[in-house]
Amino acid sequence: RAAKLCDKLEHLDFFIRPLNIQDPEITSDNHDVNKFFASLNNITKHVQAGLTSLAHFDDVVTMAEIIAGGKKALKDNPIISFIACVFKSPLQIVDDTSEKVFAIVEAGLPLVISSSPQGGSSAPIQEAGMVAQINAEILAGITLTQLIKEGAPVLYGSVPVRARLDDLHDLYGCPEFNQYNIDCVQLARYYKIPCYSSAGVGDARVPGMQAMFEKLFTHFYMAMSGAQYIHYAFGLLDRTNCFCPLQAVLDNEQIGKIKHCLRQPKINPTEIDNTLHMVKKVMASSHRLFARHARKAMHSGDISDPYQFETKDMEDKVIENALEYMARLEAEPAPHLDSDVMERIYNKVPGLLPGLKTT
């Protein structure tokens, strides 16, 4: 359901499975192939995930090659990528994850070297200490990838969090979360490495004012900081413990507004000439109003629309309107793989659940 819905959300650019698989038929042996297949069979966007086990990595790659159209096609346009947390904070390398890094890099597929220390427990809570530690962990992991294969595609994966001091759970809706992450983005820019950053997470358990405040608080700051690849951005509540489809729809609208705010200004010689012509035309008219030209700009997408879920009444109906919109999206068919592609995958990849096969 999450992949199908997210395929319809125009401002979501890639997909990371937001739920842990709970099906009783899923084991450590078939976990990876089923989570990738369930995603790829319901979304046309890039799919990213971690590896539960290295044993079936080759099967995941085979699946992606079949969907992409071959080994070269997958290398030219990777439809999947991976996340690996090489270090257990503080500063302890993990043998199992390191082995996965070797396999992914040797396969030539993109990889996020991720680190997620918690300020106040597994890292200093002070900004300088947190950033120094996470930077060391990420750079060590990235160095490993380049020693395996120089030029391997890799992202600087910064996921620093802060501990609540009352229960030591992660605390996302706080200024320190932004400070840690902005610092990491700037370090990645300094090293000229694309940054995988975090935003859109909060501590709220249900959609509402707290959730929107916490999400906007991080969405806007991370986007403005220059992070190229922002995860955790859609639908997550209760410190990433819950995925809410309604919240994903609300986040999509919010992120669309942020993308519009931060897009490149449309200022060039052609635009300046057109604007001068428009001003002369309006000033020569009797009404001297730019309304007609504003409508043209709206229809062309140059200016933004009003908030999608607004209401004309005094009562706040954002949740109600978003639920209606979500119902329309979910009523649309999912973008399943072609039947012949699906047959080839089931013939080549062991462990796939029969119930995931669609017609």
Coordinates of C-alpha atoms in Angstrom, one line a residue:
R1 CA 0.0 0.0 0.0
A2 CA 2.8 2.4 0.9
A3 CA 4.6 1.9 -2.4
K4 CA 1.4 2.2 -4.5
L5 CA 0.4 5.4 -2.7
C6 CA 3.9 6.9 -2.9
D7 CA 4.0 6.3 -6.7
K8 CA 1.1 8.8 -6.9
L9 CA 2.7 11.5 -4.8
E10 CA 4.4 13.7 -7.4
H11 CA 6.9 15.3 -5.0
L12 CA 8.3 12.0 -3.7
D13 CA 11.4 11.2 -5.7
F14 CA 12.5 7.8 -4.3
F15 CA 11.1 5.1 -2.1
I16 CA 12.4 3.6 1.1
R17 CA 10.1 1.0 2.6
P18 CA 8.6 2.6 5.7
L19 CA 7.4 -0.5 7.4
N20 CA 9.0 -3.7 8.9
I21 CA 7.7 -6.8 7.3
Q22 CA 5.5 -8.8 9.7
D23 CA 4.3 -11.6 7.5
P24 CA 4.8 -15.0 9.2
E25 CA 6.2 -16.5 6.0
I26 CA 9.1 -14.0 5.9
T27 CA 12.4 -15.3 7.3
S28 CA 15.9 -14.0 7.2
D29 CA 16.4 -16.1 4.0
N30 CA 13.7 -14.5 2.0
H31 CA 13.3 -11.1 3.6
D32 CA 15.4 -9.1 1.1
V33 CA 14.0 -10.5 -2.1
N34 CA 10.4 -10.0 -0.9
K35 CA 10.8 -6.4 0.4
F36 CA 12.5 -5.3 -2.9
F37 CA 9.9 -7.1 -5.0
A38 CA 6.9 -5.8 -3.1
S39 CA 8.3 -2.3 -3.6
L40 CA 9.4 -2.6 -7.3
N41 CA 6.1 -4.2 -8.2
N42 CA 4.1 -1.3 -6.9
I43 CA 6.1 1.8 -7.7
T44 CA 7.9 3.2 -10.8
K45 CA 10.4 5.3 -8.7
H46 CA 13.8 4.4 -7.4
V47 CA 13.8 1.9 -4.5
Q48 CA 16.4 2.0 -1.7
A49 CA 16.8 -0.4 1.2
G50 CA 19.3 -2.0 3.5
L51 CA 20.3 -5.7 3.3
T52 CA 19.1 -8.1 6.0
S53 CA 21.5 -10.8 4.8
L54 CA 24.2 -11.0 2.3
A55 CA 23.2 -14.5 1.3
H56 CA 20.6 -13.4 -1.2
F57 CA 22.1 -10.2 -2.4
D58 CA 22.8 -11.7 -5.8
D59 CA 19.1 -12.6 -6.1
V60 CA 18.1 -9.0 -5.4
V61 CA 20.5 -7.8 -8.1
T62 CA 19.2 -10.5 -10.6
M63 CA 15.6 -9.2 -9.9
A64 CA 16.7 -5.6 -10.6
E65 CA 18.6 -6.6 -13.8
I66 CA 15.5 -8.3 -15.1
I67 CA 13.3 -5.2 -14.4
A68 CA 15.9 -2.7 -15.8
G69 CA 16.6 -4.7 -18.9
G70 CA 20.0 -6.3 -18.3
K71 CA 23.2 -5.7 -16.4
K72 CA 24.3 -2.7 -18.4
A73 CA 20.9 -1.1 -18.2
L74 CA 21.0 -1.5 -14.4
K75 CA 24.4 0.1 -14.2
D76 CA 23.4 3.0 -16.5
N77 CA 20.1 3.6 -14.7
P78 CA 20.1 2.0 -11.2
I79 CA 16.6 1.4 -10.1
I80 CA 17.8 0.2 -6.7
S81 CA 20.4 1.3 -4.2
F82 CA 21.5 0.2 -0.8
I83 CA 22.1 1.6 2.7
A84 CA 24.8 0.3 5.0
C85 CA 25.7 1.4 8.5
V86 CA 29.3 0.3 8.7
F87 CA 29.8 1.7 12.2
K88 CA 28.1 0.9 15.5
S89 CA 28.5 4.2 17.3
P90 CA 30.7 5.1 18.9
L91 CA 33.4 4.3 16.4
Q92 CA 33.1 0.5 16.2
I93 CA 33.2 -1.1 12.8
V94 CA 30.7 -3.9 12.1
D95 CA 32.1 -7.0 10.3
D96 CA 28.7 -8.1 8.9
T97 CA 27.9 -4.7 7.4
S98 CA 31.4 -4.3 6.0
E99 CA 31.0 -7.6 4.1
K100 CA 27.8 -6.2 2.6
V101 CA 29.7 -3.1 1.5
F102 CA 32.3 -5.2 -0.3
A103 CA 29.5 -7.0 -2.3
I104 CA 27.5 -3.9 -3.1
V105 CA 30.5 -1.9 -4.3
E106 CA 31.9 -4.8 -6.3
A107 CA 28.4 -5.0 -8.0
G108 CA 28.7 -1.4 -9.0
L109 CA 25.5 -0.3 -7.4
P110 CA 25.0 3.0 -5.5
L111 CA 25.4 2.9 -1.7
V112 CA 24.7 5.1 1.2
I113 CA 27.3 4.9 4.0
S114 CA 25.1 5.8 6.9
S115 CA 25.8 6.6 10.5
S116 CA 23.1 7.4 13.1
P117 CA 24.7 8.1 16.5
Q118 CA 22.4 9.4 19.2
G119 CA 23.6 12.5 21.0
G120 CA 23.5 11.9 24.7
S121 CA 24.1 8.1 24.5
S122 CA 26.2 6.8 21.7
A123 CA 27.7 10.2 20.8
P124 CA 28.2 13.6 22.6
I125 CA 25.1 15.6 22.8
Q126 CA 27.1 18.8 22.2
E127 CA 27.0 19.9 18.5
A128 CA 30.8 19.9 18.0
G129 CA 31.3 16.4 19.5
M130 CA 28.4 14.9 17.6
V131 CA 29.5 16.2 14.3
A132 CA 33.1 15.3 14.8
Q133 CA 32.1 11.7 15.6
I134 CA 29.6 11.1 12.8
N135 CA 31.9 12.7 10.3
A136 CA 34.7 10.3 11.3
E137 CA 32.4 7.3 11.0
I138 CA 31.0 8.2 7.6
L139 CA 34.4 9.2 6.1
A140 CA 35.9 5.9 7.3
G141 CA 33.1 4.0 5.6
I142 CA 33.4 6.0 2.4
T143 CA 37.2 5.4 2.4
L144 CA 36.5 1.7 2.6
T145 CA 34.3 1.9 -0.6
Q146 CA 37.0 3.7 -2.5
L147 CA 39.7 1.3 -1.4
I148 CA 37.4 -1.5 -2.8
K149 CA 36.8 0.3 -6.1
E150 CA 37.9 3.8 -6.8
G151 CA 35.1 6.0 -8.0
A152 CA 32.4 3.7 -6.5
P153 CA 29.1 5.6 -6.3
V154 CA 28.5 6.5 -2.7
L155 CA 26.5 9.0 -0.6
Y156 CA 27.5 10.7 2.7
G157 CA 24.7 9.3 4.9
S158 CA 24.2 11.5 7.9
V159 CA 21.4 10.5 10.3
P160 CA 22.3 12.1 13.6
V161 CA 19.7 12.2 16.3
R162 CA 19.3 13.5 19.9
A163 CA 18.2 11.6 22.9
R164 CA 15.3 12.6 25.1
L165 CA 16.8 13.0 28.6
D166 CA 13.7 11.5 30.3
D167 CA 13.6 8.1 28.5
L168 CA 16.6 8.1 26.0
H169 CA 14.3 7.7 23.0
D170 CA 15.2 9.6 19.9
L171 CA 14.0 13.3 19.9
Y172 CA 13.4 14.6 16.4
G173 CA 11.3 17.8 16.8
C174 CA 14.1 19.8 18.4
P175 CA 16.6 22.4 17.3
E176 CA 19.6 20.1 17.8
F177 CA 18.3 17.7 15.1
N178 CA 18.5 20.5 12.6
Q179 CA 21.9 21.7 13.9
Y180 CA 23.5 18.3 13.7
N181 CA 22.1 17.6 10.2
I182 CA 22.9 21.0 8.7
D183 CA 26.5 20.7 9.9
C184 CA 26.7 17.3 8.2
V185 CA 25.3 18.6 5.0
Q186 CA 28.0 21.4 4.9
L187 CA 30.7 18.8 5.6
A188 CA 29.5 16.7 2.7
R189 CA 29.5 19.8 0.5
Y190 CA 33.1 20.5 1.6
Y191 CA 34.2 17.0 0.6
K192 CA 32.1 17.3 -2.6
I193 CA 30.1 14.1 -1.8
P194 CA 26.4 13.9 -2.3
C195 CA 24.6 14.0 1.0
Y196 CA 21.8 11.7 2.2
S197 CA 20.2 13.6 5.0
S198 CA 17.1 13.4 7.3
A199 CA 14.0 15.6 7.5
G200 CA 10.3 15.3 8.0
V201 CA 10.4 13.2 11.2
G202 CA 8.7 14.3 14.4
D203 CA 7.6 13.0 17.7
A204 CA 3.9 13.4 17.1
R205 CA 1.9 10.2 17.0
V206 CA -1.0 11.4 14.9
P207 CA -1.4 13.9 12.0
G208 CA -2.2 17.4 13.3
M209 CA -0.6 20.7 14.3
Q210 CA 2.4 19.1 16.2
A211 CA 3.2 16.8 13.3
M212 CA 3.0 19.6 10.7
F213 CA 5.2 22.0 12.9
E214 CA 7.9 19.4 13.5
K215 CA 8.0 18.3 9.9
L216 CA 8.1 21.8 8.4
F217 CA 10.8 22.7 11.0
T218 CA 13.1 20.1 9.4
H219 CA 11.8 19.8 5.9
F220 CA 12.6 23.5 5.1
Y221 CA 15.9 23.7 6.9
M222 CA 17.3 20.5 5.3
A223 CA 16.2 21.5 1.9
M224 CA 17.7 25.0 2.3
S225 CA 21.0 23.5 3.6
G226 CA 21.7 21.9 0.3
A227 CA 21.2 18.2 1.0
Q228 CA 20.7 16.4 -2.3
Y229 CA 18.9 13.3 -1.0
I230 CA 16.5 13.7 2.0
H231 CA 15.0 10.6 3.5
Y232 CA 12.4 10.1 6.4
A233 CA 10.4 12.8 4.6
F234 CA 7.1 11.2 3.9
G235 CA 4.4 9.8 6.2
L236 CA 6.4 8.9 9.3
L237 CA 5.1 9.6 12.8
D238 CA 6.1 8.7 16.4
R239 CA 9.8 8.9 15.7
T240 CA 9.7 6.7 12.6
N241 CA 7.8 4.0 14.4
C242 CA 4.6 4.5 12.4
F243 CA 3.9 5.1 8.7
C244 CA 0.6 7.0 8.2
P245 CA -0.7 7.2 4.6
L246 CA -2.7 10.3 5.4
Q247 CA 0.4 12.0 6.7
A248 CA 2.3 11.0 3.5
V249 CA -0.4 12.9 1.5
L250 CA -0.1 16.0 3.8
D251 CA 3.7 15.8 3.6
N252 CA 3.6 15.7 -0.2
E253 CA 1.7 19.0 -0.4
Q254 CA 4.1 20.6 2.1
I255 CA 7.2 19.3 0.3
G256 CA 5.8 20.6 -3.0
K257 CA 5.6 24.1 -1.6
I258 CA 9.2 23.8 -0.3
K259 CA 10.4 22.7 -3.7
H260 CA 8.7 25.7 -5.3
C261 CA 10.3 28.1 -2.8
L262 CA 13.8 26.7 -3.5
R263 CA 13.6 26.3 -7.2
Q264 CA 16.1 28.3 -9.4
P265 CA 14.9 31.8 -10.1
K266 CA 13.6 32.2 -13.7
I267 CA 15.7 35.2 -14.6
N268 CA 17.4 35.2 -18.0
P269 CA 17.6 37.5 -21.1
T270 CA 14.4 36.0 -22.6
E271 CA 12.5 36.4 -19.4
I272 CA 13.6 40.0 -19.0
D273 CA 12.6 40.9 -22.5
N274 CA 9.2 39.2 -22.0
T275 CA 8.7 41.1 -18.8
L276 CA 9.6 44.5 -20.3
H277 CA 7.1 43.8 -23.1
M278 CA 4.5 42.9 -20.6
V279 CA 5.0 46.0 -18.5
K280 CA 4.8 48.2 -21.6
K281 CA 1.6 46.5 -22.7
V282 CA 0.0 46.9 -19.3
M283 CA 1.0 50.5 -18.9
A284 CA -0.4 51.3 -22.3
S285 CA -3.8 49.9 -21.3
S286 CA -6.6 51.7 -19.5
H287 CA -6.8 49.4 -16.5
R288 CA -3.0 49.0 -15.8
L289 CA -3.5 45.6 -14.2
F290 CA -1.4 42.4 -14.6
A291 CA -4.2 40.0 -13.8
R292 CA -4.3 38.4 -17.3
H293 CA -0.6 37.8 -17.2
A294 CA -0.8 36.4 -13.7
R295 CA -3.3 33.8 -14.9
K296 CA -0.9 32.8 -17.7
A297 CA 1.9 32.3 -15.2
M298 CA -0.4 30.2 -13.0
H299 CA -1.4 27.9 -15.9
S300 CA 2.2 27.5 -16.9
G301 CA 3.3 26.5 -13.4
D302 CA 5.4 29.6 -12.8
I303 CA 3.5 30.4 -9.7
S304 CA 2.1 28.1 -7.0
D305 CA -1.4 27.1 -6.3
P306 CA -3.2 27.8 -3.0
Y307 CA -2.9 25.1 -0.3
Q308 CA -4.5 22.0 -1.8
F309 CA -6.5 21.1 1.3
E310 CA -7.8 24.5 2.3
T311 CA -11.4 25.1 3.1
K312 CA -13.7 28.1 2.5
D313 CA -15.4 27.6 5.9
M314 CA -14.3 28.8 9.3
E315 CA -13.9 25.2 10.4
D316 CA -10.5 23.5 9.7
K317 CA -11.1 20.6 7.3
V318 CA -7.6 19.9 6.2
I319 CA -7.6 16.3 7.5
E320 CA -11.1 15.6 6.0
N321 CA -10.1 17.0 2.6
A322 CA -6.7 15.2 2.6
L323 CA -8.5 11.9 3.4
E324 CA -10.9 12.4 0.4
Y325 CA -7.9 13.1 -1.9
M326 CA -6.0 10.0 -0.5
A327 CA -9.1 7.8 -1.2
R328 CA -9.1 9.0 -4.8
L329 CA -5.4 8.2 -5.2
E330 CA -5.7 4.8 -3.7
A331 CA -8.6 3.9 -5.9
E332 CA -6.3 4.3 -8.9
P333 CA -4.5 1.1 -10.2
A334 CA -1.0 0.3 -9.1
P335 CA 1.8 0.3 -11.7
H336 CA 2.6 -3.4 -11.6
L337 CA 5.4 -5.0 -13.5
D338 CA 4.6 -6.6 -16.9
S339 CA 3.4 -10.2 -16.6
D340 CA 6.4 -11.6 -18.6
V341 CA 8.9 -9.7 -16.4
M342 CA 7.1 -11.0 -13.3
E343 CA 7.3 -14.6 -14.6
R344 CA 11.0 -14.3 -15.3
I345 CA 11.6 -12.9 -11.8
Y346 CA 9.7 -15.8 -10.2
N347 CA 11.6 -18.3 -12.3
K348 CA 15.0 -16.8 -11.5
V349 CA 14.6 -15.6 -7.9
P350 CA 14.0 -18.1 -5.1
G351 CA 12.0 -17.3 -2.0
L352 CA 9.3 -14.9 -3.4
L353 CA 5.9 -15.3 -1.8
P354 CA 3.2 -16.5 -4.2
G355 CA 0.8 -13.9 -2.8
L356 CA 2.9 -11.0 -4.0
K357 CA 2.4 -12.1 -7.6
T358 CA -0.1 -9.8 -9.4
T359 CA -2.0 -10.2 -12.6

